XYZ file of C-alpha atoms in Angstrom:
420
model
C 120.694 62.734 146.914
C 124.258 63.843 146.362
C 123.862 65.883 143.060
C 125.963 63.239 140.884
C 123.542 60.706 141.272
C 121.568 59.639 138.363
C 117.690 58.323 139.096
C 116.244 56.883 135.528
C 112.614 56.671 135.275
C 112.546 54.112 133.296
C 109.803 53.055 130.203
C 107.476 56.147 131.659
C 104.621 57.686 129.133
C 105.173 61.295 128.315
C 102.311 63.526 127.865
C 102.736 62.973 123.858
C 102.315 59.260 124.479
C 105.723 58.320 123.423
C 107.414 55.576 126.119
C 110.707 56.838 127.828
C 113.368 56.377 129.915
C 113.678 59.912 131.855
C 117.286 60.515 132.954
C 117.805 62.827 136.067
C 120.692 64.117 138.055
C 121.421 67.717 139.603
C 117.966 68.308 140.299
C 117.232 68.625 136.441
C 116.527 66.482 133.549
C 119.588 64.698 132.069
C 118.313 63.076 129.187
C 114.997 61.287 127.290
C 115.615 58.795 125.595
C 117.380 55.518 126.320
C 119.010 55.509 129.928
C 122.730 55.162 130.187
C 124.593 55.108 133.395
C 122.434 55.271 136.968
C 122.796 55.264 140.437
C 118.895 54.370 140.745
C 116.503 52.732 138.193
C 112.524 52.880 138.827
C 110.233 51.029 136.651
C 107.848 53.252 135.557
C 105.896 50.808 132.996
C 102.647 52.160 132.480
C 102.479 55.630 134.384
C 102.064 58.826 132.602
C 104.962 61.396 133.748
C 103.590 64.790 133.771
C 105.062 67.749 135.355
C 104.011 68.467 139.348
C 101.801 71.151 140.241
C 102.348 75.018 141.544
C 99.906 75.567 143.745
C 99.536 79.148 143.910
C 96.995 79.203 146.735
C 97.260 77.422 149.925
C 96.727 78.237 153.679
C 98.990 75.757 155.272
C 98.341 77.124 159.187
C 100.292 76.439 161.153
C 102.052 78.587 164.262
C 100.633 77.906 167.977
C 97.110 78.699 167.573
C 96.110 76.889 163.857
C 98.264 73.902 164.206
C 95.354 71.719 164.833
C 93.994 72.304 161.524
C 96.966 72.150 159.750
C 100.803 72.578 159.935
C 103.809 72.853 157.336
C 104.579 69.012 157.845
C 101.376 67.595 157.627
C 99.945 70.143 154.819
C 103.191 69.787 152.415
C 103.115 65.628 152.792
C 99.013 66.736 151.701
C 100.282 68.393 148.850
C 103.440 65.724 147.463
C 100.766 62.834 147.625
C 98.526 64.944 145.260
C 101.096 65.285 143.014
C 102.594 69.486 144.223
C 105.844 69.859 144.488
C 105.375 73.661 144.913
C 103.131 75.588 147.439
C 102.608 79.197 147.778
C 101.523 80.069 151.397
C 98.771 82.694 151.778
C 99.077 85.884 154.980
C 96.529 85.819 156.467
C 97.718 83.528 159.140
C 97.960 84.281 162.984
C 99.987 86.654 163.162
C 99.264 87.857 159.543
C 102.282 88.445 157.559
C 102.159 92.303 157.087
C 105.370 92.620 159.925
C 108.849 91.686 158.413
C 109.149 89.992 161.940
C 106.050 87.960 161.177
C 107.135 87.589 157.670
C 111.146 85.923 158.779
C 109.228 83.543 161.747
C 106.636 81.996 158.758
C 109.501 81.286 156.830
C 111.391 80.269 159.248
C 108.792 77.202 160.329
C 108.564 76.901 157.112
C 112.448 75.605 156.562
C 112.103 73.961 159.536
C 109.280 71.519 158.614
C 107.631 71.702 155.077
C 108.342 68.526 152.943
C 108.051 70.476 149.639
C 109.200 73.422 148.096
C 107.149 76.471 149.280
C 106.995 80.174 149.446
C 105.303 82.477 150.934
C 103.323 85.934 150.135
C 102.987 88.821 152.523
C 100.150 91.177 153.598
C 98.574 94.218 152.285
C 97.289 96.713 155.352
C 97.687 100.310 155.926
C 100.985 101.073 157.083
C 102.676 97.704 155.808
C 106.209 97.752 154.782
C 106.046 96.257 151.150
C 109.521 97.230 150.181
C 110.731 95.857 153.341
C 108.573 92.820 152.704
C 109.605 92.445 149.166
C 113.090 92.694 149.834
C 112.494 89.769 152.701
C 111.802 87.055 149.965
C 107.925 87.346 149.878
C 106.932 86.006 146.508
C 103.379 88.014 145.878
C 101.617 90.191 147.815
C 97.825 88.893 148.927
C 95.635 87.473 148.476
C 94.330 91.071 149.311
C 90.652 91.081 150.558
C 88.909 93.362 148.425
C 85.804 91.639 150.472
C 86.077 90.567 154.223
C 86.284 86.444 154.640
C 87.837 84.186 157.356
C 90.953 85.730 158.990
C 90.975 88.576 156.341
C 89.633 91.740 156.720
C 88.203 94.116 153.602
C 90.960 96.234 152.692
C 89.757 99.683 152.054
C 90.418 101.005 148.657
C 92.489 104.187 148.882
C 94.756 101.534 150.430
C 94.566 99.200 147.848
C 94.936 101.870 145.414
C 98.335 103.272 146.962
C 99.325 99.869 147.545
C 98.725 98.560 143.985
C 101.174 101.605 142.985
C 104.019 100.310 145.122
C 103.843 96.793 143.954
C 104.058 98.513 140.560
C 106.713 100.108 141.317
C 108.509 97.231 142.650
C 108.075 95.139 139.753
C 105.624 92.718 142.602
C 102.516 90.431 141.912
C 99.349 91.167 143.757
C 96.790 88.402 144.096
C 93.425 89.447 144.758
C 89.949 87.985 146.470
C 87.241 89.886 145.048
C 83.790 89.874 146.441
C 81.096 92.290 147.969
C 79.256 90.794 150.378
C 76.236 91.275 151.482
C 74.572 92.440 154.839
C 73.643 89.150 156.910
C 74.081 86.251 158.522
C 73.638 82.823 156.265
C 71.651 79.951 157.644
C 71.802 77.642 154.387
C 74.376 77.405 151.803
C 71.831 78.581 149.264
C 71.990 81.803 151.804
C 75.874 81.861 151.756
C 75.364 82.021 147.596
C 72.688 84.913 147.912
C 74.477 86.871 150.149
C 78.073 86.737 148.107
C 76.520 87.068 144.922
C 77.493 86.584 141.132
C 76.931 89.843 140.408
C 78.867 91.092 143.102
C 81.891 89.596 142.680
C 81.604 90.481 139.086
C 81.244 94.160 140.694
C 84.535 93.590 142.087
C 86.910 92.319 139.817
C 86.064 95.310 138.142
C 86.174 97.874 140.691
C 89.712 96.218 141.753
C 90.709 96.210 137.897
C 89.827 100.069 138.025
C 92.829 100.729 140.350
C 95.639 98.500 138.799
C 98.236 101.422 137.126
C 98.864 100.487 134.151
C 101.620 97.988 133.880
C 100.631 96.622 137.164
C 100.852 92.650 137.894
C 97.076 91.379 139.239
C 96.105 87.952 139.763
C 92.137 87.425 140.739
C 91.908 84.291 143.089
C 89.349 81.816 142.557
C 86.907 83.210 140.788
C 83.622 81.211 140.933
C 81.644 82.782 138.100
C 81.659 82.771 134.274
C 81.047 86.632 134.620
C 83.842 87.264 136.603
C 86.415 85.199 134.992
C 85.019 87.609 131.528
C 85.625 90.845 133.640
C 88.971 90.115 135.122
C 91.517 92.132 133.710
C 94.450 90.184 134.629
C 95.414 86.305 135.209
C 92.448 83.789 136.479
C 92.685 81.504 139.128
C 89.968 78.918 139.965
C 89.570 76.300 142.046
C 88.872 72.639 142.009
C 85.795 73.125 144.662
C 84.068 75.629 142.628
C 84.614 73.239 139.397
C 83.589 70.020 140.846
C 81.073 71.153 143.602
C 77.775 73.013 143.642
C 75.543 74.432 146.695
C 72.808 71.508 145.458
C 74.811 68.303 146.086
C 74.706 69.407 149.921
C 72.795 69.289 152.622
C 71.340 72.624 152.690
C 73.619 73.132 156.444
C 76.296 71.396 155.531
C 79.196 73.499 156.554
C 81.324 71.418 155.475
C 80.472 73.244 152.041
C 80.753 76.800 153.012
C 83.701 78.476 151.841
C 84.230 82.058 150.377
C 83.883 82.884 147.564
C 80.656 80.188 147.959
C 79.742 77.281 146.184
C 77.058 78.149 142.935
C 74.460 76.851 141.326
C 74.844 73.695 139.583
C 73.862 75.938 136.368
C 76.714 78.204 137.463
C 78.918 76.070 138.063
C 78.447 74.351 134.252
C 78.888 78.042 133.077
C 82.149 78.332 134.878
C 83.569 75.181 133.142
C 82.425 77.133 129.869
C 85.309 79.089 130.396
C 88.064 76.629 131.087
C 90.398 77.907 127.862
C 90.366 81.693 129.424
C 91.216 79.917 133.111
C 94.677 80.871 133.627
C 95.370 78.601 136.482
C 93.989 76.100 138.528
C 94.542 76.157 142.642
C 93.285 74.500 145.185
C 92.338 77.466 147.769
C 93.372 74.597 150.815
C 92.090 76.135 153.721
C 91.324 73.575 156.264
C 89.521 73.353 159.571
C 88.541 70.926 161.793
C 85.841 68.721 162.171
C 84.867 70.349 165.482
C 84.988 74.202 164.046
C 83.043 73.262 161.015
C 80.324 71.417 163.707
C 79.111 74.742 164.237
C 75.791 76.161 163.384
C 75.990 77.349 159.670
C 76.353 80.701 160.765
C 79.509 80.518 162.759
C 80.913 78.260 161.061
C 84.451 78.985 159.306
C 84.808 79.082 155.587
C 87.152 77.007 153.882
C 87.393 73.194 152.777
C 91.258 71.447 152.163
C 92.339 70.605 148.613
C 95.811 70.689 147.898
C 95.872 66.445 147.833
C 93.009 66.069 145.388
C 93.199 68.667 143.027
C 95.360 66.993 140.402
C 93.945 64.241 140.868
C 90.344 65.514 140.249
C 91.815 67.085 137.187
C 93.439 63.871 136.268
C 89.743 61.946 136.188
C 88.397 64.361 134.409
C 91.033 63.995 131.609
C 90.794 60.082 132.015
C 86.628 61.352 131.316
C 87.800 63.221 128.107
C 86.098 66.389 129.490
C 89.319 68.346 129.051
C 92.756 67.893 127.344
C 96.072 66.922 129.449
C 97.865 69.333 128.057
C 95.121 72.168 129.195
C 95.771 70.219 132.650
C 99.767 70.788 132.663
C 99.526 74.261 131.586
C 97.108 75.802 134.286
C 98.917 73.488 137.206
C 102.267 73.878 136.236
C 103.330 75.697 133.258
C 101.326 79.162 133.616
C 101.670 79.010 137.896
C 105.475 79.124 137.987
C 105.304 81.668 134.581
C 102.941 83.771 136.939
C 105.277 83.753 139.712
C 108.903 83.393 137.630
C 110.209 80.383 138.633
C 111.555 77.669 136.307
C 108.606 75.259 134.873
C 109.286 71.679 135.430
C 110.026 70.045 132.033
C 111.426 67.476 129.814
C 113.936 69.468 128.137
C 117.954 68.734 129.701
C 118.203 71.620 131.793
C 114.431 71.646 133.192
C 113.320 71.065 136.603
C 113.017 67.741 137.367
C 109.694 67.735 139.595
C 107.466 65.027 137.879
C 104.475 63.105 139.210
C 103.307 59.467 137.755
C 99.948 58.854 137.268
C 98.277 55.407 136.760
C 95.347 54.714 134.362
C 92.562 54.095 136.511
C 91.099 56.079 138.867
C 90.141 55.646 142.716
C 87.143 56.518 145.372
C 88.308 59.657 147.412
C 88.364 58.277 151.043
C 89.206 61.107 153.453
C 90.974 58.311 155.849
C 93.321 58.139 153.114
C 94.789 61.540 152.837
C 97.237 63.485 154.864
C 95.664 66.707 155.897
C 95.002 67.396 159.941
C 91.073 68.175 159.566
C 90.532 64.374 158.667
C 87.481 65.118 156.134
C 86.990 66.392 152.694
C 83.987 67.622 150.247
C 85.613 65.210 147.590
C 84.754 62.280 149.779
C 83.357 59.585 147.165
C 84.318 61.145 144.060
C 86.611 59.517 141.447
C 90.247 60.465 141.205
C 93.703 59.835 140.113
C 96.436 59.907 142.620
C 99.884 59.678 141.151
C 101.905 56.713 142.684
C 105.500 57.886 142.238
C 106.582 61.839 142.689
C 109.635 63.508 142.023
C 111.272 66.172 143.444
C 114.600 68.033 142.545
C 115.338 64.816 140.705
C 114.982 62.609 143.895
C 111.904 59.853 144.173
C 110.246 61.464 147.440
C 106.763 59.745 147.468
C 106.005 55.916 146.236
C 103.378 53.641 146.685
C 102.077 55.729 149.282
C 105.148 56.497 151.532
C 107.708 59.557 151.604
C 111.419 58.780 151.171
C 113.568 59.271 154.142
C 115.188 62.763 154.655
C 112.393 64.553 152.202
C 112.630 68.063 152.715
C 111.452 71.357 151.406
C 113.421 74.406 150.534
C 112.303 78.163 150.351
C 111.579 79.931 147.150
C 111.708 83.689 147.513
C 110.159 86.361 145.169
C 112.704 88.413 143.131
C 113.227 91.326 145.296
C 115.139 88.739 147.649
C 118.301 90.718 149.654
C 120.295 88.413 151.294
C-alpha cells in the first residue's frame, strides 16, 4: 500500500464501545471519527477494533534442521490469524544466536519470509559478544536459562551475573526462564510438575533477582506460579497454557502437555489467575513440535506446545465470559509488551500505529485443522475462542475472512543499540 492511500474501517466498536469510522494512511491512524476521503472502505459493522498483540515470546524454528516444526512463513501467518502483528523470536534455535554470524543469518530468513513484523533476541553463554550482539539489532537478550529445558542449557551464574552487568551497562533487556529442576526422568505429567516444582521456581526468580545490579532491565518468562509471580522483582510474563491448562485435564502421558516450566495443579493454576492485575504481560511461549517428536515416550519427549494463533483469542472468550476486563486484555498484549521492549504501542490516537485486529461477538470451537502452525495439533483443541476476522497491519488489511492479502510481508524491528 503506497503510503497515500487511505483504508477506513468503517462503523467499527472501539474498546469504549463508541461506533467509529477508523481512518488510516502512512501506516498510522489518520483520524476517528467520521471518514472523509479513501482509497479503501471496509465495513466493519459489528467487530470490536482492539489493538494487535506483541508477542514477546515465540520460537518460530525454522533454519534446515527445525523447519518441520515450524518456519518464519508458516509461524508468522500462525500469529496474524490470532490477531499478532508483532513477534519476538527466542535464541535458542539451531545454531543458537550467541554468534553475530548466527545472529545476521536469523534475521536474515527472517526478512526473507516472515509475514509480520518480528524481531529477534540473542544468546547469553560464556564468551558471547553482547555488545557486538546489541549493536547487530538484537532486541533483548534471553530468554536466559537459569534452569536447563529443550535446546537451552542452564547458564551458570557467575555468567549470568557478569552478563546481567553488561546488559546494564548497555542500557539492554534480559528475559529470564527461571526454574530448578530436579534430578530425574518424568514418566507422567504429574512427575514433570514434581520434578520442576513451585517452590523451585519460586527459588529462582529470587536467586536470579539477587544478581540484577541495580538499575538493571529483567523480564521473568512465563511464570506458572502465584509464588513466583509475588517474588519476581521485575516485569511478569505468563502464558496462555499455564492460564487455561492444568496437569489434570490430561491424560496422565499425554505429551502433548509437557512443556517447561510444566503444567500445575488445577488449584495452582486458579491461584495463578489470582494474580492477573500484578501479570505484566501475557505471551504465548509458541514452541512447537511435531506430532511424531511428541509420539515419544513421556520421557523423551520434547517440551513445548504452539500458541501464538490462540492466545488472543483465548483471552478474548474469557472477556466475552466476564472473567477479566478488555482493557486488562489490551494492556498485557499490547500496551505493556511494546512499553517493555520500546517500540510504539498501536493506538487510536492520529499518529499511533495502525496495527488493529477485529473481533466478532461470538466465539468458536478450537479445531487444530483450522490453524496455520506446521505441527498440525494443539492443547486448545475444543476450547472456546475468539478469532478476529479482519487484521491490520501498518495500516494495510492483511488477513480477512480467513485469507492473507497478496504481497503481506514482515519487516525487522531491531533493539536500540542498532548500528547500521
Amino acid at each position: 500500500m503506497r503510503d497515500e492511500e487511505i483504508l477506513v474501517l468503517k462503523d467499527v466498536t472501539l474498546p469504549d464501545g463508541r461506533v467509529a469510522d477508523l481512518t488510516l494512511g502512512g501506516g498510522r491512524v489518520v483520524h476517528v471519527g467520521a471518514a472523509g476521503r479513501a482509497d479503501e472502505v471496509i465495513d466493519a459493522a459489528g467487530l470490536l477494533c482492539v489493538p494487535a498483540a506483541v508477542d514477546l515470546h515465540t520460537h518460530l524454528r525454522g533454519g534446515a534442521r527445525q523447519g518441520a516444526k515450524e518456519d518464519w512463513a508458516s509461524g508468522t501467518a500462525s500469529a496474524l490469524s490470532g490477531g499478532v502483528t508483532v513477534v519476538v523470536d527466542q535464541p535458542n534455535t539451531v545454531p543458537p544466536l550467541t554468534t553475530r554470524q548466527a545472529f545476521r543469518a536469523r534475521v536474515e530468513e527472517a526478512r526473507d519470509h516472515a509475514l509480520c513484523r518480528f524481531a529477534v533476541n540473542a544468546g547469553v553463554v560464556a564468551g558471547a559478544d553482547l555488545r557486538g550482539l546489541w549493536e547487530d539489532g538484537a532486541m533483548a537478550f534471553g530468554e536466559i536459562f537459569a534452569g536447563p529445558s529443550s535446546y537451552g542449557a542452564a547458564v551458570p551464574e557467575d555468567v549470568l551475573k557478569d552478563a546481567f552487568l553488561t546488559l546494564h551497562d548497555l542500557g539492554a533487556l534480559a528475559t529470564v526462564h527461571a526454574e530448578d529442576p530436579l534430578p530425574g526422568a518424568p514418566a507422567t505429567l504429574a512427575d514433570h510438575d514434581r520434578l520442576r516444582p513451585a517452590d523451585a521456581e519460586v527459588r529462582a526468580v529470587r536467586a536470579v533477582s539477587s544478581l540484577v545490579p541495580p538499575g538493571g532491565r529483567v523480564h521473568f518468562c512465563h511464570m506458572s506460579t502465584a509464588a513466583a509471580v509475588d517474588a519476581a522483582a521485575g516485569t511478569v510474563e505468563v502464558t496462555p497454557h499455564h492460564l487455561f491448562l492444568s496437569w489434570e485435564r490430561f491424560a496422565p502421558d499425554d505429551t502433548h502437555a509437557r512443556v517447561n516450566p510444566p503444567l500445575r495443579s488445577e488449584e495452582e493454576r486458579r491461584r495463578l489467575w489470582s494474580r492477573w492485575e500484578r501479570i505484566d504481560v501475557v505471551a504465548s511461549d509458541h514452541a512447537p513440535h511435531t506430532a511424531g517428536e511428541k509420539a515419544a515416550p513421556f520421557a523423551d519427549a520434547p517440551s513445548g506446545m504452539p500458541g501464538v494463533e490462540t492466545m488472543v483469542p483465548l483471552l478474548m472468550a474469557a472477556v466475552r465470559e466476564g472473567r477479566i476486563s478488555l482493557a486488562s486484555v489490551i494492556e498485557k498484549t499490547a500496551i505493556n509488551p511494546a512499553r517493555i521492549l520500546g517500540i510504539a504501542a498501536a493506538g487510536y490516537l492520529p499518529g499511533e500505529r495502525a496495527d488493529f485486529a477485529l473481533y466478532p461477538a461470538e466465539p468458536v470451537v478450537i479445531d487444530p485443522g483450522a490453524l496455520h502452525t506446521k505441527c498440525t495439533w494443539t492443547p486448545y483443541e475444543g476450547m472456546e475462542a475468539v478469532f478476529p476476522e479482519i487484521v491490520v497491519m501498518g495500516g494495510a488489511c492483511v488477513v480477512r475472512d480467513g485469507g492473507f492479502a497478496a504481497g503481506t510481508t514482515g519487516s525487522w524491528i531491531p533493539g536500540k543499540g542498532y548500528i547500521l
